[in-house]
């Protein structure tokens, strides 16, 4: 039988040594916790906040993320596409998400604020209305991605092929908007 945890605070717990109990976590707060390489498969996180945690290389098979907020977290190499997509909703502020994958997920309205998104895979992801405010998208992959109404106005280092992605009403600003022209192999001075 799985456990149910509601409105609990976990502070400074090293879950690489102390196993996280299987079950559902509702409105819980995780602060300064270490989950690096931990198996989080089949866990349910609803309306939880992760603050200054390290979840790098954690296993996410069928993990549920419902209205979850990540603040100042290290989330390197996570395969979010292995998670349970049902009711998935996540927002990120000041996080390192390098080398992670959101392949084929529905992330409508997600916020990526001041994040490092190097080499992140957004292939076939629905990012309608998403915001990338002050995020670094160096090497991020956008192919067959829905970016309608997405906000890239303060984002940096993105390369997006308009022919391979849906960009209707997406917002961009100068000078980074030249990231839409990379495919043309032209010089802009």
Short mmCIF file of C-alpha atoms in Angstrom, two decimals:
data_model
loop_
_atom_site.label_atom_id
_atom_site.label_comp_id
_atom_site.label_asym_id
_atom_site.label_seq_id
_atom_site.Cartn_x
_atom_site.Cartn_y
_atom_site.Cartn_z
CA UNK A 1 0.00 0.00 0.00
CA UNK A 2 1.31 3.43 -0.95
CA UNK A 3 1.50 6.34 1.46
CA UNK A 4 -0.19 9.74 1.19
CA UNK A 5 1.59 12.89 2.37
CA UNK A 6 -0.14 16.26 2.60
CA UNK A 7 1.30 19.69 3.39
CA UNK A 8 4.54 18.27 4.75
CA UNK A 9 7.90 20.03 4.64
CA UNK A 10 11.07 18.12 3.79
CA UNK A 11 14.18 20.18 4.52
CA UNK A 12 17.76 19.13 3.77
CA UNK A 13 16.92 15.45 3.26
CA UNK A 14 19.41 13.34 1.30
CA UNK A 15 17.13 10.93 -0.54
CA UNK A 16 20.14 9.14 -2.03
CA UNK A 17 20.65 7.72 1.50
CA UNK A 18 17.14 7.90 2.96
CA UNK A 19 14.63 6.40 0.55
CA UNK A 20 11.63 8.54 -0.43
CA UNK A 21 8.49 6.57 0.38
CA UNK A 22 6.36 5.54 -2.58
CA UNK A 23 3.06 7.31 -2.74
CA UNK A 24 1.40 10.64 -3.37
CA UNK A 25 2.73 13.99 -2.19
CA UNK A 26 0.12 16.76 -2.11
CA UNK A 27 1.05 20.42 -1.40
CA UNK A 28 4.42 19.37 0.04
CA UNK A 29 7.54 21.53 0.18
CA UNK A 30 10.98 20.09 -0.60
CA UNK A 31 13.85 22.45 0.33
CA UNK A 32 17.58 21.78 -0.10
CA UNK A 33 16.93 18.08 -0.77
CA UNK A 34 19.13 15.72 -2.78
CA UNK A 35 17.40 13.38 -5.25
CA UNK A 36 20.34 12.95 -7.67
CA UNK A 37 20.04 9.57 -9.42
CA UNK A 38 17.07 8.57 -7.23
CA UNK A 39 14.24 6.46 -8.66
CA UNK A 40 11.10 8.64 -8.49
CA UNK A 41 9.10 6.30 -10.71
CA UNK A 42 5.34 6.10 -10.11
CA UNK A 43 5.36 8.86 -7.47
CA UNK A 44 2.69 11.56 -7.64
CA UNK A 45 3.57 15.19 -6.86
CA UNK A 46 0.54 17.52 -6.76
CA UNK A 47 0.89 21.24 -6.06
CA UNK A 48 4.37 20.66 -4.62
CA UNK A 49 7.27 23.12 -4.49
CA UNK A 50 10.90 22.08 -4.93
CA UNK A 51 13.30 24.77 -3.70
CA UNK A 52 17.08 24.53 -4.21
CA UNK A 53 16.93 20.76 -4.77
CA UNK A 54 19.11 18.52 -6.96
CA UNK A 55 17.12 15.99 -9.01
CA UNK A 56 19.80 15.45 -11.67
CA UNK A 57 19.61 12.11 -13.45
CA UNK A 58 16.65 10.93 -11.37
CA UNK A 59 14.47 8.23 -12.95
CA UNK A 60 10.99 9.51 -13.80
CA UNK A 61 9.11 6.49 -15.20
CA UNK A 62 5.40 7.32 -14.86
CA UNK A 63 6.10 10.05 -12.29
CA UNK A 64 3.19 12.52 -12.06
CA UNK A 65 3.88 16.27 -11.92
CA UNK A 66 0.64 18.17 -11.30
CA UNK A 67 0.99 21.93 -10.72
CA UNK A 68 4.60 21.59 -9.53
CA UNK A 69 6.94 24.55 -9.06
CA UNK A 70 10.74 24.18 -9.25
CA UNK A 71 12.78 27.11 -7.88
CA UNK A 72 16.58 27.31 -8.15
CA UNK A 73 16.81 23.55 -8.73
CA UNK A 74 19.41 21.46 -10.52
CA UNK A 75 17.53 19.22 -12.98
CA UNK A 76 20.27 17.98 -15.30
CA UNK A 77 19.64 15.10 -17.70
CA UNK A 78 16.03 14.48 -16.70
CA UNK A 79 13.81 12.60 -19.15
CA UNK A 80 10.51 14.30 -18.31
CA UNK A 81 9.03 12.54 -21.35
CA UNK A 82 9.17 9.28 -19.32
CA UNK A 83 6.77 10.86 -16.80
CA UNK A 84 3.01 10.40 -16.70
CA UNK A 85 1.65 13.09 -19.06
CA UNK A 86 -1.85 13.13 -17.51
CA UNK A 87 -2.59 16.59 -16.02
CA UNK A 88 1.13 17.47 -16.20
CA UNK A 89 1.82 21.07 -15.25
CA UNK A 90 5.24 22.38 -14.21
CA UNK A 91 6.91 25.77 -13.87
CA UNK A 92 10.60 26.51 -13.45
CA UNK A 93 12.40 29.56 -12.02
CA UNK A 94 16.18 29.87 -11.90
CA UNK A 95 16.70 26.19 -12.70
CA UNK A 96 19.42 24.30 -14.55
CA UNK A 97 17.65 21.96 -16.97
CA UNK A 98 20.56 21.24 -19.31
CA UNK A 99 20.41 17.98 -21.30
CA UNK A 100 16.81 17.26 -20.25
CA UNK A 101 14.00 16.06 -22.51
CA UNK A 102 10.38 17.20 -22.80
CA UNK A 103 9.79 15.16 -25.99
CA UNK A 104 6.10 15.09 -27.05
CA UNK A 105 4.78 16.58 -23.80
CA UNK A 106 1.93 19.04 -23.41
CA UNK A 107 3.43 21.99 -21.51
CA UNK A 108 0.91 24.68 -22.46
CA UNK A 109 1.50 27.84 -20.46
CA UNK A 110 4.62 26.56 -18.69
CA UNK A 111 7.03 29.14 -17.32
CA UNK A 112 10.79 28.78 -17.77
CA UNK A 113 12.04 31.90 -15.96
CA UNK A 114 15.79 32.62 -15.79
CA UNK A 115 16.63 29.00 -16.60
CA UNK A 116 19.57 27.32 -18.26
CA UNK A 117 18.10 25.12 -21.02
CA UNK A 118 21.24 24.04 -22.88
CA UNK A 119 20.69 21.11 -25.27
CA UNK A 120 17.13 20.55 -23.99
CA UNK A 121 14.91 18.51 -26.31
CA UNK A 122 11.55 20.16 -27.02
CA UNK A 123 10.84 18.02 -30.10
CA UNK A 124 7.07 17.70 -30.76
CA UNK A 125 6.32 19.47 -27.46
CA UNK A 126 3.25 21.69 -27.12
CA UNK A 127 4.59 24.94 -25.65
CA UNK A 128 1.60 27.11 -26.53
CA UNK A 129 1.73 30.24 -24.37
CA UNK A 130 4.95 29.19 -22.64
CA UNK A 131 7.37 31.83 -21.41
CA UNK A 132 11.17 31.65 -21.59
CA UNK A 133 11.89 34.94 -19.79
CA UNK A 134 15.66 35.49 -19.40
CA UNK A 135 16.40 31.83 -20.18
CA UNK A 136 19.43 30.57 -22.10
CA UNK A 137 18.40 28.12 -24.85
CA UNK A 138 21.85 27.31 -26.30
CA UNK A 139 21.55 24.17 -28.40
CA UNK A 140 17.90 23.56 -27.43
CA UNK A 141 16.09 21.42 -30.00
CA UNK A 142 12.82 22.68 -31.47
CA UNK A 143 11.41 20.37 -34.17
CA UNK A 144 7.69 20.05 -34.92
CA UNK A 145 7.20 22.05 -31.71
CA UNK A 146 4.07 24.11 -31.11
CA UNK A 147 5.30 27.54 -30.01
CA UNK A 148 2.15 29.53 -30.72
CA UNK A 149 1.87 32.57 -28.41
CA UNK A 150 5.13 31.55 -26.70
CA UNK A 151 7.17 34.41 -25.27
CA UNK A 152 10.86 34.53 -26.22
CA UNK A 153 11.24 38.31 -25.76
CA UNK A 154 13.94 38.11 -23.08
CA UNK A 155 15.30 34.67 -24.02
CA UNK A 156 18.79 34.17 -25.38
CA UNK A 157 20.73 31.88 -27.73
CA UNK A 158 17.77 30.07 -29.30
CA UNK A 159 17.83 28.64 -32.82
CA UNK A 160 14.37 27.89 -34.17
CA UNK A 161 13.56 26.92 -37.75
CA UNK A 162 10.22 28.62 -38.61
CA UNK A 163 9.62 26.01 -41.34
CA UNK A 164 9.70 23.13 -38.83
CA UNK A 165 7.76 24.68 -35.95
CA UNK A 166 4.44 26.45 -35.35
CA UNK A 167 5.19 30.05 -34.34
CA UNK A 168 1.90 31.87 -34.85
CA UNK A 169 1.72 34.93 -32.55
CA UNK A 170 4.94 33.94 -30.73
CA UNK A 171 6.78 36.96 -29.33
CA UNK A 172 10.45 37.76 -29.93
CA UNK A 173 12.72 40.75 -29.36
CA UNK A 174 15.86 42.16 -30.92
CA UNK A 175 18.64 41.21 -31.22
CA UNK A 176 17.95 37.56 -30.32
CA UNK A 177 15.21 37.21 -32.96
CA UNK A 178 18.03 36.47 -35.42
CA UNK A 179 17.89 32.96 -33.92
CA UNK A 180 15.03 32.40 -36.37
CA UNK A 181 17.40 32.93 -39.31
CA UNK A 182 20.19 30.49 -38.41
CA UNK A 183 19.02 27.93 -40.98
CA UNK A 184 19.60 30.41 -43.83
CA UNK A 185 23.37 30.47 -43.17
CA UNK A 186 23.56 34.23 -43.71
CA UNK A 187 25.67 36.90 -42.05
CA UNK A 188 23.95 39.76 -40.27
CA UNK A 189 26.08 42.78 -39.37
#
